[in-house]
Amino acid sequence: MGIQYEVTAITGKYTDRDGNEKNRYAKLGVVMETKNGPMLKLETIPLGWDGFAYLNEPRAKDEQPRGQRQGNRAPAQSPNDPEDLPF
C-alpha cells in the first residue's frame, strides 16, 4: 500500500512578515493504493471545514513544512489505553 497523495485543506489565513495574507493549510490524511483501488484515510477533520481538499503529490520527509514534521507531534495514545478512562 503506497501513498499516492497527501490530502490537505485550507483551515484559515495568516499574515506573513511582509503583511501579505496567506492561506493556512493542514494535512487531513492520505490516499493509498490498495488491491481494490485507491483508498482515502482521513486522519483529522478540521472544525469549520468547507469540505474541499487538495490532493498533492507526497513530499519527502525532509521537505515537510516546519509545522507538519512528525518529530513535532506528541506520541499518539492507544484508544484502549486505561489511563484515559474517566472512571
mmCIF file of N, CA and C in Angstrom:
data_model
loop_
_atom_site.group_PDB
_atom_site.id
_atom_site.type_symbol
_atom_site.label_atom_id
_atom_site.label_comp_id
_atom_site.label_asym_id
_atom_site.label_seq_id
_atom_site.Cartn_x
_atom_site.Cartn_y
_atom_site.Cartn_z
ATOM 1 N N MET A 1 0.842 -1.181 0.000
ATOM 2 C CA MET A 1 0.000 0.000 0.000
ATOM 3 C C MET A 1 0.887 1.244 0.000
ATOM 4 N N GLY A 2 1.065 1.819 -1.165
ATOM 5 C CA GLY A 2 1.854 3.034 -1.264
ATOM 6 C C GLY A 2 0.981 4.267 -1.221
ATOM 7 N N ILE A 3 1.518 5.334 -0.673
ATOM 8 C CA ILE A 3 0.789 6.592 -0.601
ATOM 9 C C ILE A 3 0.859 7.266 -1.964
ATOM 10 N N GLN A 4 -0.309 7.557 -2.538
ATOM 11 C CA GLN A 4 -0.384 8.227 -3.829
ATOM 12 C C GLN A 4 -0.477 9.736 -3.666
ATOM 13 N N TYR A 5 -1.266 10.198 -2.699
ATOM 14 C CA TYR A 5 -1.486 11.623 -2.490
ATOM 15 C C TYR A 5 -1.573 11.936 -1.008
ATOM 16 N N GLU A 6 -1.194 13.167 -0.670
ATOM 17 C CA GLU A 6 -1.482 13.719 0.647
ATOM 18 C C GLU A 6 -2.705 14.609 0.491
ATOM 19 N N VAL A 7 -3.638 14.525 1.420
ATOM 20 C CA VAL A 7 -4.875 15.302 1.371
ATOM 21 C C VAL A 7 -4.693 16.509 2.291
ATOM 22 N N THR A 8 -4.828 17.724 1.732
ATOM 23 C CA THR A 8 -4.680 18.948 2.519
ATOM 24 C C THR A 8 -5.871 19.858 2.274
ATOM 25 N N ALA A 9 -6.114 20.752 3.210
ATOM 26 C CA ALA A 9 -7.225 21.702 3.093
ATOM 27 C C ALA A 9 -6.816 23.031 3.700
ATOM 28 N N ILE A 10 -7.454 24.088 3.232
ATOM 29 C CA ILE A 10 -7.248 25.413 3.809
ATOM 30 C C ILE A 10 -8.041 25.472 5.116
ATOM 31 N N THR A 11 -7.344 25.821 6.193
ATOM 32 C CA THR A 11 -8.001 25.857 7.505
ATOM 33 C C THR A 11 -8.072 27.255 8.101
ATOM 34 N N GLY A 12 -7.522 28.221 7.393
ATOM 35 C CA GLY A 12 -7.555 29.586 7.901
ATOM 36 C C GLY A 12 -6.630 30.477 7.096
ATOM 37 N N LYS A 13 -6.371 31.640 7.629
ATOM 38 C CA LYS A 13 -5.489 32.608 6.980
ATOM 39 C C LYS A 13 -4.545 33.186 8.021
ATOM 40 N N TYR A 14 -3.413 33.707 7.541
ATOM 41 C CA TYR A 14 -2.468 34.394 8.405
ATOM 42 C C TYR A 14 -1.782 35.486 7.597
ATOM 43 N N THR A 15 -1.105 36.387 8.283
ATOM 44 C CA THR A 15 -0.364 37.463 7.638
ATOM 45 C C THR A 15 1.118 37.206 7.831
ATOM 46 N N ASP A 16 1.880 37.208 6.717
ATOM 47 C CA ASP A 16 3.324 36.956 6.818
ATOM 48 C C ASP A 16 4.056 38.223 7.250
ATOM 49 N N ARG A 17 5.377 38.141 7.343
ATOM 50 C CA ARG A 17 6.183 39.268 7.822
ATOM 51 C C ARG A 17 6.049 40.508 6.955
ATOM 52 N N ASP A 18 5.768 40.306 5.661
ATOM 53 C CA ASP A 18 5.657 41.426 4.735
ATOM 54 C C ASP A 18 4.246 42.003 4.686
ATOM 55 N N GLY A 19 3.317 41.485 5.490
ATOM 56 C CA GLY A 19 1.955 41.985 5.532
ATOM 57 C C GLY A 19 1.029 41.351 4.512
ATOM 58 N N ASN A 20 1.496 40.298 3.824
ATOM 59 C CA ASN A 20 0.666 39.600 2.840
ATOM 60 C C ASN A 20 -0.202 38.557 3.531
ATOM 61 N N GLU A 21 -1.485 38.496 3.147
ATOM 62 C CA GLU A 21 -2.374 37.492 3.704
ATOM 63 C C GLU A 21 -2.181 36.185 2.942
ATOM 64 N N LYS A 22 -1.991 35.093 3.669
ATOM 65 C CA LYS A 22 -1.753 33.777 3.065
ATOM 66 C C LYS A 22 -2.705 32.758 3.671
ATOM 67 N N ASN A 23 -2.905 31.660 2.939
ATOM 68 C CA ASN A 23 -3.743 30.572 3.438
ATOM 69 C C ASN A 23 -2.948 29.669 4.365
ATOM 70 N N ARG A 24 -3.606 29.171 5.394
ATOM 71 C CA ARG A 24 -3.017 28.187 6.299
ATOM 72 C C ARG A 24 -3.589 26.827 5.894
ATOM 73 N N TYR A 25 -2.706 25.848 5.707
ATOM 74 C CA TYR A 25 -3.107 24.518 5.263
ATOM 75 C C TYR A 25 -2.867 23.492 6.370
ATOM 76 N N ALA A 26 -3.675 22.441 6.371
ATOM 77 C CA ALA A 26 -3.494 21.326 7.300
ATOM 78 C C ALA A 26 -3.573 20.025 6.515
ATOM 79 N N LYS A 27 -2.752 19.074 6.897
ATOM 80 C CA LYS A 27 -2.812 17.742 6.288
ATOM 81 C C LYS A 27 -3.960 16.975 6.936
ATOM 82 N N LEU A 28 -4.894 16.504 6.103
ATOM 83 C CA LEU A 28 -6.052 15.780 6.613
ATOM 84 C C LEU A 28 -5.862 14.276 6.577
ATOM 85 N N GLY A 29 -5.026 13.783 5.669
ATOM 86 C CA GLY A 29 -4.830 12.351 5.532
ATOM 87 C C GLY A 29 -4.086 12.025 4.258
ATOM 88 N N VAL A 30 -4.307 10.814 3.748
ATOM 89 C CA VAL A 30 -3.613 10.340 2.554
ATOM 90 C C VAL A 30 -4.559 9.509 1.689
ATOM 91 N N VAL A 31 -4.196 9.363 0.422
ATOM 92 C CA VAL A 31 -4.842 8.421 -0.486
ATOM 93 C C VAL A 31 -3.797 7.348 -0.777
ATOM 94 N N MET A 32 -4.143 6.088 -0.532
ATOM 95 C CA MET A 32 -3.214 4.976 -0.742
ATOM 96 C C MET A 32 -3.749 4.033 -1.800
ATOM 97 N N GLU A 33 -2.840 3.343 -2.444
ATOM 98 C CA GLU A 33 -3.215 2.328 -3.423
ATOM 99 C C GLU A 33 -3.380 1.004 -2.686
ATOM 100 N N THR A 34 -4.510 0.332 -2.924
ATOM 101 C CA THR A 34 -4.752 -0.984 -2.348
ATOM 102 C C THR A 34 -5.065 -1.953 -3.481
ATOM 103 N N LYS A 35 -5.211 -3.217 -3.156
ATOM 104 C CA LYS A 35 -5.519 -4.193 -4.198
ATOM 105 C C LYS A 35 -6.890 -3.944 -4.826
ATOM 106 N N ASN A 36 -7.776 -3.227 -4.118
ATOM 107 C CA ASN A 36 -9.113 -2.919 -4.632
ATOM 108 C C ASN A 36 -9.219 -1.509 -5.211
ATOM 109 N N GLY A 37 -8.105 -0.800 -5.327
ATOM 110 C CA GLY A 37 -8.105 0.558 -5.863
ATOM 111 C C GLY A 37 -7.717 1.570 -4.803
ATOM 112 N N PRO A 38 -7.802 2.859 -5.137
ATOM 113 C CA PRO A 38 -7.407 3.904 -4.179
ATOM 114 C C PRO A 38 -8.311 3.926 -2.946
ATOM 115 N N MET A 39 -7.694 4.230 -1.787
ATOM 116 C CA MET A 39 -8.443 4.315 -0.528
ATOM 117 C C MET A 39 -8.047 5.611 0.179
ATOM 118 N N LEU A 40 -9.042 6.335 0.693
ATOM 119 C CA LEU A 40 -8.829 7.564 1.439
ATOM 120 C C LEU A 40 -8.758 7.248 2.921
ATOM 121 N N LYS A 41 -7.699 7.728 3.586
ATOM 122 C CA LYS A 41 -7.543 7.573 5.033
ATOM 123 C C LYS A 41 -7.514 8.971 5.633
ATOM 124 N N LEU A 42 -8.627 9.402 6.253
ATOM 125 C CA LEU A 42 -8.670 10.693 6.923
ATOM 126 C C LEU A 42 -8.120 10.541 8.330
ATOM 127 N N GLU A 43 -7.156 11.382 8.672
ATOM 128 C CA GLU A 43 -6.553 11.349 9.999
ATOM 129 C C GLU A 43 -7.118 12.444 10.895
ATOM 130 N N THR A 44 -7.682 13.477 10.286
ATOM 131 C CA THR A 44 -8.258 14.584 11.037
ATOM 132 C C THR A 44 -9.289 15.301 10.172
ATOM 133 N N ILE A 45 -10.249 15.947 10.818
ATOM 134 C CA ILE A 45 -11.231 16.781 10.123
ATOM 135 C C ILE A 45 -11.271 18.106 10.881
ATOM 136 N N PRO A 46 -10.824 19.198 10.234
ATOM 137 C CA PRO A 46 -10.779 20.481 10.936
ATOM 138 C C PRO A 46 -12.167 21.045 11.228
ATOM 139 N N LEU A 47 -12.279 21.774 12.317
ATOM 140 C CA LEU A 47 -13.525 22.469 12.653
ATOM 141 C C LEU A 47 -13.781 23.566 11.627
ATOM 142 N N GLY A 48 -15.014 23.716 11.206
ATOM 143 C CA GLY A 48 -15.364 24.758 10.263
ATOM 144 C C GLY A 48 -14.914 24.491 8.839
ATOM 145 N N TRP A 49 -14.508 23.278 8.551
ATOM 146 C CA TRP A 49 -14.014 22.912 7.219
ATOM 147 C C TRP A 49 -15.156 22.943 6.218
ATOM 148 N N ASP A 50 -14.895 23.491 5.021
ATOM 149 C CA ASP A 50 -15.936 23.612 4.000
ATOM 150 C C ASP A 50 -16.084 22.360 3.135
ATOM 151 N N GLY A 51 -15.274 21.333 3.355
ATOM 152 C CA GLY A 51 -15.401 20.080 2.623
ATOM 153 C C GLY A 51 -14.500 19.964 1.414
ATOM 154 N N PHE A 52 -13.839 21.041 1.016
ATOM 155 C CA PHE A 52 -12.941 20.993 -0.129
ATOM 156 C C PHE A 52 -11.527 20.654 0.326
ATOM 157 N N ALA A 53 -10.847 19.791 -0.444
ATOM 158 C CA ALA A 53 -9.487 19.390 -0.105
ATOM 159 C C ALA A 53 -8.660 19.266 -1.378
ATOM 160 N N TYR A 54 -7.361 19.369 -1.211
ATOM 161 C CA TYR A 54 -6.411 19.218 -2.310
ATOM 162 C C TYR A 54 -5.743 17.857 -2.209
ATOM 163 N N LEU A 55 -5.475 17.248 -3.372
ATOM 164 C CA LEU A 55 -4.690 16.030 -3.438
ATOM 165 C C LEU A 55 -3.325 16.425 -3.987
ATOM 166 N N ASN A 56 -2.287 16.324 -3.150
ATOM 167 C CA ASN A 56 -0.935 16.730 -3.514
ATOM 168 C C ASN A 56 -0.026 15.515 -3.576
ATOM 169 N N GLU A 57 0.961 15.582 -4.470
ATOM 170 C CA GLU A 57 1.972 14.533 -4.515
ATOM 171 C C GLU A 57 2.654 14.485 -3.150
ATOM 172 N N PRO A 58 2.943 13.279 -2.640
ATOM 173 C CA PRO A 58 3.593 13.190 -1.325
ATOM 174 C C PRO A 58 4.970 13.847 -1.348
ATOM 175 N N ARG A 59 5.305 14.513 -0.267
ATOM 176 C CA ARG A 59 6.622 15.136 -0.126
ATOM 177 C C ARG A 59 7.554 14.178 0.598
ATOM 178 N N ALA A 60 8.835 14.327 0.331
ATOM 179 C CA ALA A 60 9.826 13.569 1.098
ATOM 180 C C ALA A 60 9.800 14.090 2.531
ATOM 181 N N LYS A 61 10.178 13.272 3.488
ATOM 182 C CA LYS A 61 10.099 13.680 4.894
ATOM 183 C C LYS A 61 10.929 14.922 5.186
ATOM 184 N N ASP A 62 12.052 15.099 4.494
ATOM 185 C CA ASP A 62 12.879 16.276 4.741
ATOM 186 C C ASP A 62 12.318 17.532 4.080
ATOM 187 N N GLU A 63 11.268 17.412 3.263
ATOM 188 C CA GLU A 63 10.637 18.554 2.610
ATOM 189 C C GLU A 63 9.398 19.039 3.355
ATOM 190 N N GLN A 64 8.995 18.404 4.443
ATOM 191 C CA GLN A 64 7.776 18.775 5.161
ATOM 192 C C GLN A 64 7.919 20.179 5.741
ATOM 193 N N PRO A 65 6.851 20.983 5.697
ATOM 194 C CA PRO A 65 6.878 22.296 6.343
ATOM 195 C C PRO A 65 7.162 22.154 7.832
ATOM 196 N N ARG A 66 7.694 23.206 8.433
ATOM 197 C CA ARG A 66 8.093 23.140 9.847
ATOM 198 C C ARG A 66 6.997 22.650 10.761
ATOM 199 N N GLY A 67 5.770 23.110 10.590
ATOM 200 C CA GLY A 67 4.681 22.770 11.496
ATOM 201 C C GLY A 67 4.129 21.365 11.311
ATOM 202 N N GLN A 68 4.524 20.659 10.234
ATOM 203 C CA GLN A 68 3.940 19.352 9.962
ATOM 204 C C GLN A 68 4.941 18.208 10.089
ATOM 205 N N ARG A 69 6.130 18.477 10.565
ATOM 206 C CA ARG A 69 7.102 17.395 10.718
ATOM 207 C C ARG A 69 6.651 16.460 11.810
ATOM 208 N N GLN A 70 6.858 15.171 11.591
ATOM 209 C CA GLN A 70 6.393 14.168 12.540
ATOM 210 C C GLN A 70 7.064 14.329 13.905
ATOM 211 N N GLY A 71 8.307 14.799 13.955
ATOM 212 C CA GLY A 71 9.018 14.941 15.211
ATOM 213 C C GLY A 71 8.413 15.979 16.133
ATOM 214 N N ASN A 72 7.578 16.871 15.631
ATOM 215 C CA ASN A 72 6.982 17.925 16.443
ATOM 216 C C ASN A 72 5.712 17.484 17.145
ATOM 217 N N ARG A 73 5.249 16.308 16.858
ATOM 218 C CA ARG A 73 3.972 15.852 17.420
ATOM 219 C C ARG A 73 4.191 14.995 18.665
ATOM 220 N N ALA A 74 3.224 15.052 19.534
ATOM 221 C CA ALA A 74 3.249 14.186 20.708
ATOM 222 C C ALA A 74 2.903 12.766 20.261
ATOM 223 N N PRO A 75 3.450 11.758 20.903
ATOM 224 C CA PRO A 75 3.121 10.384 20.510
ATOM 225 C C PRO A 75 1.633 10.090 20.685
ATOM 226 N N ALA A 76 1.088 9.380 19.742
ATOM 227 C CA ALA A 76 -0.335 9.023 19.797
ATOM 228 C C ALA A 76 -0.557 7.968 20.868
ATOM 229 N N GLN A 77 -1.686 8.063 21.562
ATOM 230 C CA GLN A 77 -2.021 7.078 22.576
ATOM 231 C C GLN A 77 -3.019 6.090 21.999
ATOM 232 N N SER A 78 -2.967 4.906 22.504
ATOM 233 C CA SER A 78 -3.897 3.876 22.073
ATOM 234 C C SER A 78 -5.309 4.238 22.525
ATOM 235 N N PRO A 79 -6.328 4.019 21.654
ATOM 236 C CA PRO A 79 -7.692 4.340 22.078
ATOM 237 C C PRO A 79 -8.181 3.457 23.220
ATOM 238 N N ASN A 80 -7.494 2.355 23.471
ATOM 239 C CA ASN A 80 -7.896 1.449 24.546
ATOM 240 C C ASN A 80 -7.003 1.607 25.775
ATOM 241 N N ASP A 81 -6.284 2.708 25.875
ATOM 242 C CA ASP A 81 -5.389 2.951 26.995
ATOM 243 C C ASP A 81 -6.218 3.192 28.258
ATOM 244 N N PRO A 82 -6.075 2.360 29.289
ATOM 245 C CA PRO A 82 -6.884 2.524 30.510
ATOM 246 C C PRO A 82 -6.600 3.834 31.246
ATOM 247 N N GLU A 83 -5.474 4.485 30.986
ATOM 248 C CA GLU A 83 -5.154 5.754 31.632
ATOM 249 C C GLU A 83 -6.141 6.850 31.237
ATOM 250 N N ASP A 84 -6.783 6.729 30.073
ATOM 251 C CA ASP A 84 -7.688 7.761 29.578
ATOM 252 C C ASP A 84 -9.127 7.578 30.039
ATOM 253 N N LEU A 85 -9.446 6.503 30.719
ATOM 254 C CA LEU A 85 -10.820 6.250 31.139
ATOM 255 C C LEU A 85 -11.207 7.184 32.287
ATOM 256 N N PRO A 86 -12.397 7.776 32.236
ATOM 257 C CA PRO A 86 -12.800 8.741 33.255
ATOM 258 C C PRO A 86 -13.224 8.113 34.580
ATOM 259 N N PHE A 87 -13.175 6.814 34.718
ATOM 260 C CA PHE A 87 -13.601 6.188 35.978
ATOM 261 C C PHE A 87 -12.572 5.219 36.474
#
